Amino acid sequence: MKSQALFDRAKAVIPGGVNSPVRAFGSVGMTPRFIAGAKGDRIRDVEGNEYIDYIGSWGPMILGHAHPAVLEAVAQAARDGLSFGATTEREVEMAELICNIVPSVEMVRMVNSGTEAVMSAIRAARGFTGRDKLVKFAGCYHGHTDAMLVKAGSGVMTQGLPGSSGVPQGCTKDTLTATYNDLGSVEALFEANPNEIAAVIVEPVGANMGVVLPEPGFLEGLRAICDANGALLIFDEVITGFRLQLDGAQGFYGVRPDLTTFGKIIGGGMPVGAYGGRRDIMSMVAPTGPVYQAGTLSGNPVAMAAGLAQLKLLRDTPDLYAKLNRAGDEFFTTLDGILNDAGVPHCLNHVGSLGSVFFTPEKVSNYAGAQTSDTWKYTAYFKHMLDSGVYLAPSQFEAMFLSTAHSAEDLRKTLDAVREFVK
Ligand SMILES: *Cc1c(COP(=O)(O)O)cnc(C)c1O
């Protein structure tokens, strides 16, 4: 088996054989498929097996893989040179496009990943407020910057303990952890740390503990708590940005953050991130202000070309989000029905093209709820689906991503595979 041989070679020279841990298939105890290529909603491994893909590179491929317009834009940009370390017109176009699409973003800075976007946004928030402490939520992932690697699920009132070896306690002592969908847990942190909290950072839809939706009033409540305490509200829209609708979760739920982080879709499959928001906060960033942040490859011309091409398609295709969200509603509702009819204890959370099945009888509205899932059941489900030609995330605690390239026929085939699984 080619994938096995490649994995053995990889493990000798790359930690765990992978460049990002979830790719190792560790939580399902299998050998990862090495991917040779992908087109539309299909992904192909080195053995030549084809799968209907529900990972979509963890979100970026909202138009499906290898979209011709994006590929053409990349090829054209590449011919002009791969990087200059100098300002280009495409960066201006990209910034204008984002500011036009997302009303809360008055100024924006391009970076190379979601991690970098978050790291920079929290630095700007701390610089602007002159405060050090941050509130994050258990189960929300904000990339692997030191300050955000705080043991998820730690007690609400406890000071942050590093969730990774190599992160000094000093880097996380100012990170406070609250419970998703629990405004009381946030209020308690503000009461215990008066005038010390710079910002609350949240995934407006939790999508890194499986999909967990904000309950009505939760995001509005965070806005109100931040306003009452002089803290900033940061939406980490690395997954939800340009996915729920063009202006992301903030448009979908009608709550305006002070700062927003982007990644994934914004690069069309190239390594891109961005952070932006209020003009007065973003003006604190160097060279206008004292908050230092830089990047040799930031705003890379080829990456900008890919992102611009994808964002323009998303903006200019009539009814794109209405159709995608309708397809998602129908797909996830049917999936829910199949599991209901079969009497499989589960909780299906979804919004538009984003969803996940938790194998638990409980309603999942936070990290502790997600943790009640039967991960053995998920592993069996994952294996069955992979054998049936459906490529799901190799972990219970990740989302399923639908794209505009998912055909009605492939969605039907996927549901048929689920019917086989529960038979
Ligand atoms: C993926 C993700 C990140 C990190 O982005 P990278 O590009 O992997 O560094 C940050 N926040 C959220 C919500 C994410 O889903």
XYZ file of C-alpha atoms and ligand atoms in Angstrom:
438
model
C 0.000 0.000 0.000
C 1.547 3.259 -1.199
C 0.095 5.424 1.596
C 1.591 3.069 4.190
C 5.014 3.178 2.529
C 4.910 6.955 2.308
C 3.774 7.222 5.921
C 6.707 5.056 7.045
C 9.122 7.278 5.134
C 7.417 10.385 6.503
C 7.610 9.237 10.110
C 11.399 8.933 9.837
C 11.843 12.574 8.918
C 8.709 14.488 10.005
C 7.357 14.362 13.585
C 4.476 11.888 13.418
C 4.862 11.870 9.654
C 2.709 14.981 9.283
C 2.979 18.744 9.196
C -0.166 19.218 11.311
C -1.222 16.682 13.956
C -4.831 15.862 12.957
C -3.602 14.616 9.570
C -1.956 11.607 11.241
C -5.381 9.880 11.682
C -4.248 9.232 15.267
C -7.666 9.475 16.893
C -9.122 6.905 14.471
C -6.029 4.691 14.676
C -5.467 4.381 10.947
C -2.866 5.175 8.316
C -3.593 8.514 6.708
C -4.376 8.543 3.002
C -1.708 10.404 1.070
C -3.457 12.718 -1.334
C -2.459 12.972 -4.967
C -5.015 15.500 -6.158
C -8.540 16.830 -5.931
C -11.178 18.364 -8.184
C -14.594 19.714 -7.296
C -16.008 17.722 -4.377
C -13.698 14.740 -4.999
C -10.283 14.004 -3.510
C -7.958 11.240 -4.768
C -5.284 9.329 -2.867
C -1.984 7.947 -4.170
C -3.592 4.516 -4.656
C -6.075 6.113 -7.040
C -9.076 5.780 -4.693
C -11.523 8.635 -5.001
C -13.531 10.041 -2.103
C -16.301 12.598 -1.701
C -14.487 15.156 0.439
C -16.088 16.814 3.475
C -12.897 18.338 4.849
C -12.249 20.800 2.044
C -8.781 21.539 3.437
C -10.568 22.362 6.752
C -12.653 25.074 5.164
C -10.844 26.970 2.435
C -12.280 25.050 -0.511
C -15.809 26.489 -0.355
C -15.946 26.479 -4.166
C -14.594 22.932 -4.349
C -11.065 21.869 -5.240
C -9.091 23.247 -8.177
C -11.648 25.837 -9.236
C -10.574 26.917 -12.755
C -10.876 30.670 -12.066
C -8.711 30.409 -8.948
C -6.107 28.244 -10.716
C -5.952 30.690 -13.621
C -5.459 33.660 -11.270
C -2.621 31.825 -9.512
C -0.916 30.862 -12.781
C -1.121 34.432 -14.044
C 0.254 35.910 -10.827
C 3.066 33.342 -10.694
C 4.315 34.396 -14.114
C 4.880 37.920 -12.749
C 7.137 36.650 -9.944
C 6.478 34.821 -6.703
C 7.376 37.424 -4.099
C 8.810 40.926 -3.971
C 8.804 41.895 -0.294
C 7.285 45.150 -1.492
C 3.787 46.550 -1.789
C 1.611 45.529 -4.713
C -1.726 46.582 -6.198
C -3.320 43.215 -5.378
C -2.897 43.889 -1.648
C -4.788 47.162 -1.956
C -7.504 45.428 -3.943
C -7.711 42.672 -1.323
C -7.949 45.135 1.578
C -10.614 47.185 -0.203
C -12.580 44.062 -1.003
C -12.550 42.845 2.622
C -13.476 46.292 3.979
C -16.344 46.468 1.475
C -17.621 42.996 2.295
C -17.340 43.171 6.096
C -18.684 46.460 7.527
C -16.936 46.109 10.926
C -13.562 45.958 9.169
C -12.378 49.498 8.446
C -8.716 48.570 8.070
C -7.073 45.214 7.591
C -3.596 43.689 7.658
C -2.721 40.537 5.697
C -0.697 37.744 7.334
C 0.107 34.121 6.421
C -2.121 31.975 8.630
C -5.023 32.023 11.050
C -2.599 31.540 13.930
C -0.698 34.641 12.928
C -3.934 36.607 12.527
C -5.025 35.746 16.085
C -1.578 36.392 17.563
C -1.528 39.824 15.923
C -5.133 40.731 16.781
C -4.617 40.036 20.482
C -1.416 42.078 20.417
C -3.333 44.985 18.863
C -6.101 44.590 21.463
C -3.595 44.623 24.308
C -1.751 47.591 22.827
C -4.971 49.545 22.320
C -6.463 48.905 25.765
C -3.221 48.875 27.744
C -4.496 45.702 29.438
C -2.993 42.204 29.426
C -5.753 39.704 30.199
C -7.788 37.814 27.620
C -10.930 35.731 27.863
C -11.261 32.695 25.617
C -13.734 29.804 25.696
C -13.009 26.177 26.448
C -13.154 24.206 23.214
C -12.542 27.204 20.951
C -9.371 26.912 18.894
C -7.499 30.021 17.892
C -4.371 28.559 16.355
C -1.170 27.576 18.140
C 0.061 30.922 19.421
C 1.326 30.503 23.011
C -1.308 32.670 24.702
C -4.164 30.670 23.170
C -2.833 27.197 24.048
C -4.626 27.079 27.334
C -5.891 23.793 28.664
C -9.423 23.650 27.379
C -11.943 22.694 30.011
C -9.990 24.176 32.876
C -12.106 25.595 35.667
C -13.842 28.825 34.838
C -12.206 30.851 37.557
C -8.737 29.338 37.378
C -5.871 31.166 35.781
C -4.759 29.684 32.499
C -2.540 26.629 32.575
C -0.580 25.809 29.423
C -2.203 23.040 27.335
C 1.042 22.237 25.570
C 4.523 21.443 26.674
C 6.913 24.241 25.756
C 4.495 27.019 26.608
C 5.777 28.892 29.658
C 3.212 29.575 32.330
C 4.053 33.243 31.902
C 2.577 33.137 28.397
C -0.811 31.855 29.518
C -1.218 33.341 32.993
C -3.247 36.181 31.467
C -5.534 33.873 29.504
C -8.816 33.251 31.323
C -11.136 30.469 30.218
C -14.931 30.770 30.132
C -17.685 28.351 29.124
C -19.229 28.644 25.669
C -22.862 29.796 25.726
C -22.539 30.742 29.410
C -22.567 34.529 29.832
C -22.443 34.120 33.608
C -19.003 32.530 33.332
C -17.803 35.571 31.376
C -19.335 38.053 33.813
C -17.648 36.252 36.700
C -14.242 36.668 35.041
C -14.840 40.379 34.522
C -15.911 40.764 38.153
C -12.794 38.981 39.371
C -10.477 40.984 37.072
C -11.851 44.546 36.980
C -10.261 46.838 34.357
C -7.719 44.141 33.466
C -9.321 42.332 30.535
C -8.224 43.578 27.103
C -10.508 41.395 25.005
C -12.876 38.481 24.714
C -12.026 36.243 21.769
C -14.635 33.810 20.478
C -15.455 31.636 17.507
C -18.921 33.048 16.736
C -19.802 29.481 15.749
C -17.659 26.978 17.603
C -16.204 24.758 14.888
C -13.174 23.175 16.538
C -14.937 21.034 19.173
C -17.263 19.761 16.497
C -19.832 22.379 15.544
C -21.399 24.211 18.490
C -23.855 26.993 17.736
C -24.140 30.206 19.721
C -27.423 30.218 21.590
C -29.714 33.211 20.983
C -28.363 36.171 22.957
C -24.896 34.722 23.565
C -22.973 36.829 21.033
C -25.128 39.904 21.818
C -24.395 39.332 25.506
C -20.644 39.217 24.881
C -20.936 42.505 22.997
C -22.745 44.089 25.950
C -20.308 42.741 28.561
C -17.313 44.013 26.586
C -18.907 47.445 26.145
C -19.752 47.697 29.848
C -16.149 46.879 30.796
C -14.089 48.733 28.182
C -12.894 45.459 26.647
C -12.729 44.595 22.956
C -14.709 41.831 21.288
C -12.709 39.734 18.824
C -14.519 37.351 16.494
C -12.256 34.592 15.253
C -13.865 34.056 11.867
C -11.068 31.921 10.458
C -13.689 29.252 9.695
C -16.954 31.216 9.620
C -15.662 34.184 7.590
C -17.111 34.173 4.054
C -18.769 30.821 4.878
C -22.114 31.380 6.602
C -22.704 34.299 4.295
C -20.455 36.792 2.529
C -19.910 38.900 5.663
C -19.496 35.856 7.862
C -20.999 35.001 11.219
C -21.076 38.662 12.258
C -23.452 39.395 9.387
C -25.397 36.176 9.922
C -25.989 36.831 13.636
C -25.979 40.639 13.416
C -23.321 41.297 16.069
C -20.471 43.704 15.312
C -17.061 42.835 16.794
C -14.227 45.343 17.276
C -11.669 43.088 15.615
C -12.005 40.075 13.339
C -9.528 37.390 12.323
C -9.721 35.584 8.996
C -7.950 32.639 7.417
C -8.864 29.545 5.415
C -11.392 30.785 2.776
C -9.626 34.148 2.466
C -6.656 32.460 0.777
C -8.565 30.233 -1.636
C -6.256 27.361 -0.612
C -3.063 29.406 -0.307
C -1.526 30.228 3.114
C -3.272 33.489 4.026
C -4.691 35.091 7.142
C -5.867 38.591 7.989
C -6.923 40.663 10.951
C -8.870 43.868 10.859
C -11.499 46.006 12.464
C -11.994 49.454 13.911
C -9.802 52.149 12.394
C -8.727 53.512 15.794
C -7.506 50.062 16.894
C -5.834 49.122 13.609
C -4.071 52.502 13.540
C -2.112 51.255 16.559
C -0.286 48.793 14.288
C 3.231 49.622 12.992
C 4.297 51.671 11.142
C 1.434 54.047 12.129
C 1.421 52.963 15.767
C 3.474 51.261 18.469
C 2.132 47.683 18.051
C 4.804 45.850 16.061
C 3.768 43.262 13.490
C 5.456 42.311 10.224
C 5.872 39.514 7.664
C 8.349 38.786 4.864
C 5.733 36.970 2.777
C 2.627 38.813 4.032
C 0.368 39.872 1.168
C 2.223 37.493 -1.138
C 1.145 38.207 -4.731
C 0.262 34.616 -5.654
C -1.652 34.075 -2.418
C -3.505 37.369 -2.911
C -4.420 36.341 -6.455
C -5.945 33.070 -5.227
C -7.850 34.747 -2.404
C -9.089 37.601 -4.564
C -10.319 35.244 -7.269
C -12.223 33.137 -4.741
C -13.693 36.085 -2.817
C -14.839 37.769 -6.035
C -16.592 34.592 -7.133
C -18.271 34.376 -3.721
C -19.350 38.015 -3.983
C -20.471 37.972 -7.607
C -22.248 34.631 -7.982
C -25.983 35.255 -7.523
C -27.655 33.218 -4.768
C -24.435 31.321 -3.993
C -24.911 31.371 -0.213
C -28.676 30.832 -0.388
C -28.122 27.702 -2.472
C -25.189 26.415 -0.427
C -26.994 26.940 2.877
C -30.161 25.329 1.519
C -28.134 22.294 0.378
C -26.553 22.173 3.846
C -29.930 22.398 5.590
C -31.342 19.592 3.486
C -28.271 17.385 3.842
C -27.859 17.727 7.600
C -31.613 17.452 8.271
C -31.743 14.225 6.274
C -28.660 12.905 8.070
C -30.281 13.721 11.406
C -33.435 11.900 10.322
C -31.518 8.765 9.307
C -29.826 8.579 12.721
C -33.135 9.299 14.480
C -34.962 6.563 12.576
C -32.207 4.088 13.438
C -32.343 5.055 17.109
C -28.668 6.073 17.212
C -28.067 8.401 20.181
C -26.644 11.542 18.656
C -26.720 15.312 18.515
C -26.512 16.922 15.111
C -25.477 20.584 15.170
C -25.384 22.532 11.941
C -25.601 25.961 10.422
C -25.650 26.292 6.638
C -22.765 24.354 5.091
C -21.100 23.593 8.427
C -22.145 20.753 10.677
C -21.221 17.768 12.802
C -22.682 14.649 14.328
C -21.850 14.011 17.979
C -22.498 10.464 19.100
C -24.043 11.449 22.412
C -27.638 11.615 23.647
C -26.923 15.034 25.172
C -27.522 18.402 23.584
C -24.067 19.776 22.810
C -23.771 23.493 23.571
C -20.250 23.666 24.986
C -16.971 21.794 25.348
C -18.090 19.619 28.254
C -21.115 18.527 26.218
C -18.936 17.668 23.226
C -16.698 15.599 25.509
C -19.604 13.240 26.308
C -19.402 11.859 22.744
C -18.698 8.202 22.075
C -15.456 8.518 20.106
C -15.332 4.745 19.473
C -18.627 5.064 17.657
C -17.220 7.962 15.659
C -14.199 5.867 14.693
C -16.458 3.071 13.417
C -18.510 5.642 11.514
C -15.394 7.249 10.036
C -14.002 3.885 8.869
C -17.300 2.814 7.322
C -17.624 6.117 5.479
C -14.026 6.025 4.220
C -14.545 2.477 2.931
C -17.689 3.753 1.218
C -15.735 6.509 -0.540
C -16.573 9.371 1.813
C -13.727 11.365 3.358
C -14.762 12.809 6.736
C -12.610 14.497 9.352
C -10.605 11.811 11.207
C -11.847 13.164 14.536
C -15.156 13.558 16.354
C -14.232 17.101 17.248
C -14.010 18.616 13.782
C -16.622 20.009 11.414
C -17.971 18.736 8.102
C -17.585 21.303 5.342
C -19.902 21.390 2.333
C -18.878 23.284 -0.780
C -20.732 24.656 -3.781
C -19.121 21.790 -5.733
C -20.956 19.062 -3.793
C -23.371 17.578 -6.326
C -26.847 16.434 -5.340
C -25.813 12.955 -6.430
C -22.724 12.884 -4.204
C -24.717 14.178 -1.241
C -27.244 11.394 -1.864
C -24.458 8.780 -2.085
C -23.083 10.049 1.211
C -26.459 9.692 2.920
C -26.832 6.194 1.462
C -23.485 5.289 3.051
C -24.817 6.536 6.409
C -27.955 4.377 5.938
C -25.682 1.361 5.390
C -23.737 2.225 8.552
C -26.787 2.292 10.823
C -28.422 -0.783 9.258
C -7.873 26.944 11.711
C -8.170 27.953 12.743
C -7.185 28.820 13.251
C -5.731 28.667 12.892
O -5.500 28.907 11.548
P -4.154 28.295 10.882
O -4.198 28.832 9.481
O -4.283 26.824 10.976
O -3.007 28.822 11.644
C -7.557 29.810 14.118
N -8.838 29.966 14.494
C -9.810 29.157 14.033
C -11.213 29.392 14.460
C -9.504 28.115 13.168
O -10.465 27.285 12.751
